[in-house]
Coordinates of C-alpha atoms in Angstrom, one line a residue:
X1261 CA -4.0 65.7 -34.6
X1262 CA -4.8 69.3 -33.0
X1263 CA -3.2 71.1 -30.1
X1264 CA -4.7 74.4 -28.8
X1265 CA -4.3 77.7 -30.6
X1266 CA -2.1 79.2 -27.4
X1267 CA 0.0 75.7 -27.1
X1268 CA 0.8 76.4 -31.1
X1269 CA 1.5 79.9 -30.3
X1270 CA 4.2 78.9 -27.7
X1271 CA 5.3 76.4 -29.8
X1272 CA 5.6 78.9 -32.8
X1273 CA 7.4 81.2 -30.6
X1274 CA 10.1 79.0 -29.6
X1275 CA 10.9 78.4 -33.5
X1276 CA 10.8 82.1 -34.9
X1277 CA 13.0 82.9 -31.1
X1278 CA 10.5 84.8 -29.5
X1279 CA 10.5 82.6 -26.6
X1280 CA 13.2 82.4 -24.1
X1281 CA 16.6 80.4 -24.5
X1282 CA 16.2 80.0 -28.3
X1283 CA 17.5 82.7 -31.5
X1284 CA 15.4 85.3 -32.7
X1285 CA 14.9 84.6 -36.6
X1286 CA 13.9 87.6 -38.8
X1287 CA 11.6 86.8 -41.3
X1288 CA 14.9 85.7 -43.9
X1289 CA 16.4 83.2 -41.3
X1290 CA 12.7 82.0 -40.6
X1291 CA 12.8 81.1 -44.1
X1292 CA 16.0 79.4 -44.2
X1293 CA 15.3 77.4 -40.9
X1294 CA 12.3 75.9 -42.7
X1295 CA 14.7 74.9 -45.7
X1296 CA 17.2 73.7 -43.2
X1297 CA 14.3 71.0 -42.0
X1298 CA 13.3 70.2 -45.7
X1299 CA 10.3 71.5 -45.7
X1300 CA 9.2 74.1 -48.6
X1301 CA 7.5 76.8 -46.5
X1302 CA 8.7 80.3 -47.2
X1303 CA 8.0 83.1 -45.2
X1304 CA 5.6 85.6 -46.4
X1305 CA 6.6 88.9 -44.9
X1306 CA 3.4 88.5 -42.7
X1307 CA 3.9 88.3 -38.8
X1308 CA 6.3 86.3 -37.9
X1309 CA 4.5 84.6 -35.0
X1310 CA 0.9 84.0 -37.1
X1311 CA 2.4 82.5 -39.7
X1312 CA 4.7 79.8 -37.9
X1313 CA 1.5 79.1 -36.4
X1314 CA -0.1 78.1 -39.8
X1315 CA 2.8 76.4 -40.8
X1316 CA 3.2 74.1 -37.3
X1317 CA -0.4 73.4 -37.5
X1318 CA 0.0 71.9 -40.9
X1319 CA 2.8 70.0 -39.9
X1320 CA 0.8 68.1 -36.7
X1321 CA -2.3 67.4 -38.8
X1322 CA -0.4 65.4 -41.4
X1323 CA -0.4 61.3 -41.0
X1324 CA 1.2 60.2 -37.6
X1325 CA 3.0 56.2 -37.8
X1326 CA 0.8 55.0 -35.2
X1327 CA -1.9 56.5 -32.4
X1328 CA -0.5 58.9 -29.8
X1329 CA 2.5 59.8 -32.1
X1330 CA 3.7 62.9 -33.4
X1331 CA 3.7 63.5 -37.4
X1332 CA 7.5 62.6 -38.9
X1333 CA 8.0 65.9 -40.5
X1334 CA 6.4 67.9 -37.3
X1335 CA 8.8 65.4 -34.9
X1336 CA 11.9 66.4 -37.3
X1337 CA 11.1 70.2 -37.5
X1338 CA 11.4 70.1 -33.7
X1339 CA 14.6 67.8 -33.7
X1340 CA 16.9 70.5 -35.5
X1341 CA 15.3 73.4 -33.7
X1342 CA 17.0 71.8 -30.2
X1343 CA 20.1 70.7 -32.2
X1344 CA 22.9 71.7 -29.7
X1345 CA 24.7 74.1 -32.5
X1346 CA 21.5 76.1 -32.1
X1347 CA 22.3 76.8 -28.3
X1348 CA 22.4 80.2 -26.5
X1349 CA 25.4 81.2 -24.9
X1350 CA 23.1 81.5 -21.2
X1351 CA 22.2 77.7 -22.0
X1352 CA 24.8 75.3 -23.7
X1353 CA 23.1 72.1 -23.0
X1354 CA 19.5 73.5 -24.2
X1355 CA 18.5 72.4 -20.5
X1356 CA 16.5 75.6 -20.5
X1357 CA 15.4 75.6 -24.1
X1358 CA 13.8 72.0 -23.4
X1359 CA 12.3 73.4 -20.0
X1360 CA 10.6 76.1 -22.6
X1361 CA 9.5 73.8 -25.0
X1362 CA 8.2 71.1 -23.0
X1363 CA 5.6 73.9 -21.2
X1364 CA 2.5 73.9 -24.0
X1365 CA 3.5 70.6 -25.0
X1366 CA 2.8 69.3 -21.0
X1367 CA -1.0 70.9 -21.5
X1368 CA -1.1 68.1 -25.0
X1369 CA 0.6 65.3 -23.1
X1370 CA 3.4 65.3 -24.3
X1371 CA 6.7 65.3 -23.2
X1372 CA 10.0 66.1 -25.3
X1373 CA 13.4 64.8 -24.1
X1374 CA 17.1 64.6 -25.1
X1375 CA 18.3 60.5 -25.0
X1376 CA 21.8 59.1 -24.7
X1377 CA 22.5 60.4 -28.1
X1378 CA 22.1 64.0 -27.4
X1379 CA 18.3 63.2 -30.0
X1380 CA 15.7 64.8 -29.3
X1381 CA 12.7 62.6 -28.6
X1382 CA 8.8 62.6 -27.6
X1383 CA 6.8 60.9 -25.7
X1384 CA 3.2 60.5 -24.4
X1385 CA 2.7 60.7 -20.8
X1386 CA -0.3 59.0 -20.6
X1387 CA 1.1 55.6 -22.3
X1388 CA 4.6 56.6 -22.1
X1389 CA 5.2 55.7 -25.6
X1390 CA 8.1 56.8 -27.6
X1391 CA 6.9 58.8 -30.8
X1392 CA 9.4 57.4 -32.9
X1393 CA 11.9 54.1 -31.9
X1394 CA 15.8 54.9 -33.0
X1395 CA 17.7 52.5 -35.1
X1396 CA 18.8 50.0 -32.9
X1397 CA 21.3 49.2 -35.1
X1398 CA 22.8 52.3 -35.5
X1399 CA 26.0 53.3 -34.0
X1400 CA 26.1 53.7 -29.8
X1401 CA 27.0 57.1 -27.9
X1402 CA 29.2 56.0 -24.8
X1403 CA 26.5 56.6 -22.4
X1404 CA 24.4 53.6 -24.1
X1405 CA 27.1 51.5 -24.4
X1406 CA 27.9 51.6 -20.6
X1407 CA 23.7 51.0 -20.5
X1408 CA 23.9 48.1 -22.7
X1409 CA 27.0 46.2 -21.0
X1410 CA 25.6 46.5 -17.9
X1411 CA 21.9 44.9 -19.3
X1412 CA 24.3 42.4 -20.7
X1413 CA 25.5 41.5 -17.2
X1414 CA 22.2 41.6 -15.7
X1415 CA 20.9 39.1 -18.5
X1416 CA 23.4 36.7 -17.5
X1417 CA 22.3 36.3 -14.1
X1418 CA 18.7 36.7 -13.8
X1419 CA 16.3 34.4 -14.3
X1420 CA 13.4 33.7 -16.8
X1421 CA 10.9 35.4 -14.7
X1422 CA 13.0 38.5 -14.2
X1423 CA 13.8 38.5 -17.8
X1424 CA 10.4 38.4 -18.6
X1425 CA 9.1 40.9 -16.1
X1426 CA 11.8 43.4 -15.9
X1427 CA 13.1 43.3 -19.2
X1428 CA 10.3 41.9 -22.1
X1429 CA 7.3 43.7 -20.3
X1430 CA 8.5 47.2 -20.4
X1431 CA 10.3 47.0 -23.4
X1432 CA 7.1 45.9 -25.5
X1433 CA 5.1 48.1 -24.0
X1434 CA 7.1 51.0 -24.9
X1435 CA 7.0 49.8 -28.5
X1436 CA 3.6 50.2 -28.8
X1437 CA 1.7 46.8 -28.0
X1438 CA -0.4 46.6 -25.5
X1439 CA -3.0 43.9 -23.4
X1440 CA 0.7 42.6 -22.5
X1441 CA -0.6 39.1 -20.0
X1442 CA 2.3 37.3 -18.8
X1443 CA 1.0 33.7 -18.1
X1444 CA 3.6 33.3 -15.4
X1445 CA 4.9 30.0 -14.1
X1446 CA 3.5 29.4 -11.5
X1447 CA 0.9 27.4 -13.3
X1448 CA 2.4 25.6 -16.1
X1449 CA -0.7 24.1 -17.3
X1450 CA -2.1 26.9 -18.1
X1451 CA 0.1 28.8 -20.5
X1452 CA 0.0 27.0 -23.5
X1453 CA 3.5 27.3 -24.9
X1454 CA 3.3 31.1 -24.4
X1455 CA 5.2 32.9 -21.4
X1456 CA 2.6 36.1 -22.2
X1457 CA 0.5 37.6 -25.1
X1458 CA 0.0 41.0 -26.6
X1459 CA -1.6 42.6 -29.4
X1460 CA -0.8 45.3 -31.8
X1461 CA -2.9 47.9 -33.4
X1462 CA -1.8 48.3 -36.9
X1463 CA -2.5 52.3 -38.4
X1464 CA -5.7 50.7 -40.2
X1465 CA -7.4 49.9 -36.6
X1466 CA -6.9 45.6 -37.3
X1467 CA -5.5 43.8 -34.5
X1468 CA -2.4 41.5 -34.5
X1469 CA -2.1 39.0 -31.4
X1470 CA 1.4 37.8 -30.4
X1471 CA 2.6 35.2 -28.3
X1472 CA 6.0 35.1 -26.7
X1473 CA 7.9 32.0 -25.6
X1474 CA 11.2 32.8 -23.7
X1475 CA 14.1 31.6 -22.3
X1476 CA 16.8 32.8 -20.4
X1477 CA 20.0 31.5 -21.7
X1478 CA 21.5 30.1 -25.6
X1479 CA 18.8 27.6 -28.0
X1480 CA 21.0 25.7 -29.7
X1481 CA 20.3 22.4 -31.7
X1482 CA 22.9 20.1 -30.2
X1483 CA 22.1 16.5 -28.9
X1484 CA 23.6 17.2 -25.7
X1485 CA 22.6 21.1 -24.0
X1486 CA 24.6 23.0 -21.5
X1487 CA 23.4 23.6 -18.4
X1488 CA 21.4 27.4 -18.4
X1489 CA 20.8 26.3 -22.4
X1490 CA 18.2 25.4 -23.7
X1491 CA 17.1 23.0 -27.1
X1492 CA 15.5 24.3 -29.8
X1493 CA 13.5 20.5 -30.0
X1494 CA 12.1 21.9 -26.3
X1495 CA 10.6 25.1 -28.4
X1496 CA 8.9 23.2 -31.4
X1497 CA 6.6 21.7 -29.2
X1498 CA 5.8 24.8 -27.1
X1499 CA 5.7 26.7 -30.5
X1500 CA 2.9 24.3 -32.0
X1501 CA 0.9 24.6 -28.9
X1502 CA 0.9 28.2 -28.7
X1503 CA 0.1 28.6 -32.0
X1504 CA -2.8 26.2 -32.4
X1505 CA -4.5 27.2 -29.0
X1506 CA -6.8 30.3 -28.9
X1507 CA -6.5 32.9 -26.1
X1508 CA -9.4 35.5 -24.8
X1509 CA -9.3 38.6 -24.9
X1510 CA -11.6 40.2 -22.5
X1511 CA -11.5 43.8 -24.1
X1512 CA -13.7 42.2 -26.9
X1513 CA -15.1 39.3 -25.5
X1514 CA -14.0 36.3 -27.2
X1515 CA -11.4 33.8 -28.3
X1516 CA -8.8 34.4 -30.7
X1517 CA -6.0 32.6 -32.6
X1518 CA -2.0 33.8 -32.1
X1519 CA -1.3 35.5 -35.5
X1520 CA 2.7 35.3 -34.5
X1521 CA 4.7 33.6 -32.0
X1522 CA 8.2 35.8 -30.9
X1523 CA 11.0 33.2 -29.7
X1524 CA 13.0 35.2 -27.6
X1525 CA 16.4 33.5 -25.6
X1526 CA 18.4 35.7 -23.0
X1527 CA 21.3 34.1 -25.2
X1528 CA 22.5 33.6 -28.6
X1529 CA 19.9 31.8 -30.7
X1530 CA 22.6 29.6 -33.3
X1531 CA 21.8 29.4 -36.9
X1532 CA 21.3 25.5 -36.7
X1533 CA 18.8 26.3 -34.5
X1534 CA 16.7 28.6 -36.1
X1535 CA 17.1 26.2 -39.6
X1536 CA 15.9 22.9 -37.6
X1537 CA 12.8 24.5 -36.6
X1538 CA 12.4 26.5 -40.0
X1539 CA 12.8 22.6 -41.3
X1540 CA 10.5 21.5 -38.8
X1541 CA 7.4 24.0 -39.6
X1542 CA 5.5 23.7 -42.5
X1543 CA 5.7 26.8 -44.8
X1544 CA 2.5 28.7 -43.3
X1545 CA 3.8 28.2 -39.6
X1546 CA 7.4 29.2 -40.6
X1547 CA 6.1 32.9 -41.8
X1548 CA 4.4 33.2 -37.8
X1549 CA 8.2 32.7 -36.5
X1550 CA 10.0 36.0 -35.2
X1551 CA 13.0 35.6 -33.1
X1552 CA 14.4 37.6 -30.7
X1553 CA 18.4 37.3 -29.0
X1554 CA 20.6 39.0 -27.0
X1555 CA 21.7 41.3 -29.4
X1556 CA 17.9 42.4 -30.4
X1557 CA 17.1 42.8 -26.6
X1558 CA 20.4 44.8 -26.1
X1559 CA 19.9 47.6 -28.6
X1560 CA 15.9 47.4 -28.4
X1561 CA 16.1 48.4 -24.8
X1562 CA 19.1 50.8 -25.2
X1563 CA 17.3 52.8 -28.1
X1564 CA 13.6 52.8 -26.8
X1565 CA 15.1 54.6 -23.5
X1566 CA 13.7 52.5 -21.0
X1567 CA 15.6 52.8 -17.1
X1568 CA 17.7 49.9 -16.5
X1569 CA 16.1 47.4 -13.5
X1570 CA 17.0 48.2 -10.2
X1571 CA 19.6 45.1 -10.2
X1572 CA 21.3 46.2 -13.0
X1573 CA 22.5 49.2 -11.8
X1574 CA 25.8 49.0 -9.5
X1575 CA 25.3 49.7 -6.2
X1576 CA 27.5 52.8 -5.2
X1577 CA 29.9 51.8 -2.0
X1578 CA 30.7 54.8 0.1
X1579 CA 34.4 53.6 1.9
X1580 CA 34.3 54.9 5.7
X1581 CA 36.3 57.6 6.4
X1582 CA 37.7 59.5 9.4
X1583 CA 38.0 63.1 7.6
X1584 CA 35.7 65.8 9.0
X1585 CA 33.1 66.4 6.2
X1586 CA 33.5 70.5 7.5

C-alpha cells in the first residue's frame, strides 16, 4: 500500500510533533517513541521530518490482514502516538490531535477514530470496514456495556427479519464479507434453508461462500419447544438443504456450492443442541458447521463499532413544564 508523498509528510509530522496538538520530539525522543512502539528504527541525526517519512512508508508497505486494511505494525505505531497520556494540555481528549490526523489520511480514505474503549481505530470510507476487529472477548469499557444491554433488549423483542436485517447484515458486512443476499421470507420456496449468503475473500484472492440460517429466539433439543424457541431437529433439515443446494453468484457468472453454513439463534444455542446435530452430520458436514448466539452477536457488534438500530435506542421523554426557558 502507498499514500502520497505530502499525506506521509503530514502524517510524519504529527509523529516527530511538528504538527499541531501533538509533542515535539527531538531527534533522542524520536528515537525512543519508535522503541516505545516495538519497532527497531533509530533516528539518524538526519532531518527529523525526512526520515519519519522513510520510516512510515516502510511501515504501510508491509503485508496488510486483508484488502483495504492498514499494515499491523503501521495501525499500532499510530495507536500509541493518540494514547491519551500523550495529550497536550490545549487538548485533553486528543479531539484536536484526531481532527489533525484524520486530514491526509481523508485524501487516502481513510478515516481514524477513538471507540468505546478510548482505542484508536481505522476505517475505510469507501467500504466502511474496520482495519482491525477488537477482541470480542476482552473486557467491556462502561459505554459498551450500556451498548450491549440495550442490543440485548432489542434482541428479545424483534423479530427474525429485524434480526436479520438490522442486526446480521451490518455486522457481516463490517467484518469484511461481502455479496451479503438476504433471501427474505417472503418467499419461502425459494431460500433453500439459508436466510442470506455471503462470501469471503481470503488474503490469497480464493473465495469462501457462506450460508446463514437464523432464528430469533433459544435452539434447544427438547421434545417439547417453548414458544419463541426453536428445535434444533427444525435446523438439520434446513442445514442439509442449504448445504447441498448451489447458489449463483452473478459477479462471476455461475453456480456455486455453500463452503459453510453459520447457525445463528437470537438466543442461547444449548450444548444438547449443538451435540444432536454434531451427531446427526456426518464427519465432512460437521466441519461446514459454525454457530453463532447471543453472546457472539453481543460482543461482535459492540467491538466492530457498528450504531445501534434506531429501536434500540431509548427514546428521550421531555416532561412538560411551566418554567420560562429565559
Amino acid at each position: 500500500m502507498q499514500f502520497k508523498t505530502r499525506n506521509m509528510r503530514a502524517l510524519a509530522e504529527c509523529v516527530i510533533g511538528d504538527a499541531k496538538h501533538f509533542p515535539y520530539r527531538s531527534s533522542f525522543y524520536i528515537s525512543e517513541f519508535f522503541e516505545d512502539c516495538d519497532l527497531p528504527f533509530r533516528h539518524d541525526g538526519s532531518t527529523r521530518v525526512i526520515w519519519a517519512t522513510e520510516r512510515l512508508t516502510e511501515l504501510l508497505a508491509e503485508p496488510s490482514t486483508r484488502p483495504n486494511a492498514l499494515p499491523p505494525r503501521f495501525v499500532h505505531l499510530f495507536r500509541t502516538l493518540m494514547d491519551r497520556s500523550e495529550a497536550v494540555d490545549s487538548d485533553p481528549d486528543r479531539a484536536l490531535a484526531l481532527e489533525e490526523l484524520n486530514a491526509p489520511l481523508r485524501k487516502e480514505g481513510y478515516e481514524a477514530y477513538f471507540d468505546e474503549g478510548a482505542t484508536l481505530q481505522f476505517r475505510h470510507i469507501k467500504t466502511n470496514k474496520v482495519t482491525e476487529v477488537s477482541n470480542p472477548h476482552r473486557p467491556f469499557a462502561p459505554e459498551e456495556i450500556k451498548k450491549r444491554t440495550q442490543l440485548s433488549d432489542y434482541l428479545d423483542k424483534c423479530s427474525e427479519d429485524e434480526l436479520i436485517e438490522e442486526i446480521l447484515l451490518p455486522m457481516f458486512r463490517q467484518l469484511g464479507y461481502h455479496r451479503i443476499t438476504a433471501a427474505g421470507h417472503a418467499d419461502k420456496q425459494l431460500e433453500y434453508g439459508k436466510d442470506l449468503w455471503m462470501r469471503f475473500t481470503l488474503p490469497t484472492m480464493h473465495v469462501i461462500y457462506f450460508g446463514i440460517q437464523a432464528k430469533k429466539g433459544k435452539l434447544d433439543s427438547s421434545g417439547v419447544t417453548k414458544t419463541g424457541n426453536a428445535n434444533i431437529a427444525e435446523i438439520y433439515n434446513q442445514v442439509s438443504m442449504m448445504i447441498g443446494h448451489e447458489i449463483f453468484d452473478p459477479e462471476l457468472n455461475r453456480r456455486v456450492l455453500v463452503d459453510h453454513a453459520f447457525i445463528v439463534a437470537g438466543g442461547e444455542i444449548t450444548k444438547q443442541a449443538r451435540n444432536w446435530l454434531g451427531g446427526k452430520l456426518d464427519q465432512s458436514k460437521r466441519a461446514q458447521i459454525l454457530f453463532m448466539d447471543r453472546e457472539d452477536i453481543l460482543n461482535l457488534f459492540v467491538v466492530t463499532n457498528i450504531p445501534l438500530p434506531a429501536d434500540a435506542v431509548p427514546k428521550v421523554r421531555f416532561e412538560p413544564t411551566d418554567d420560562i426557558p429565559f
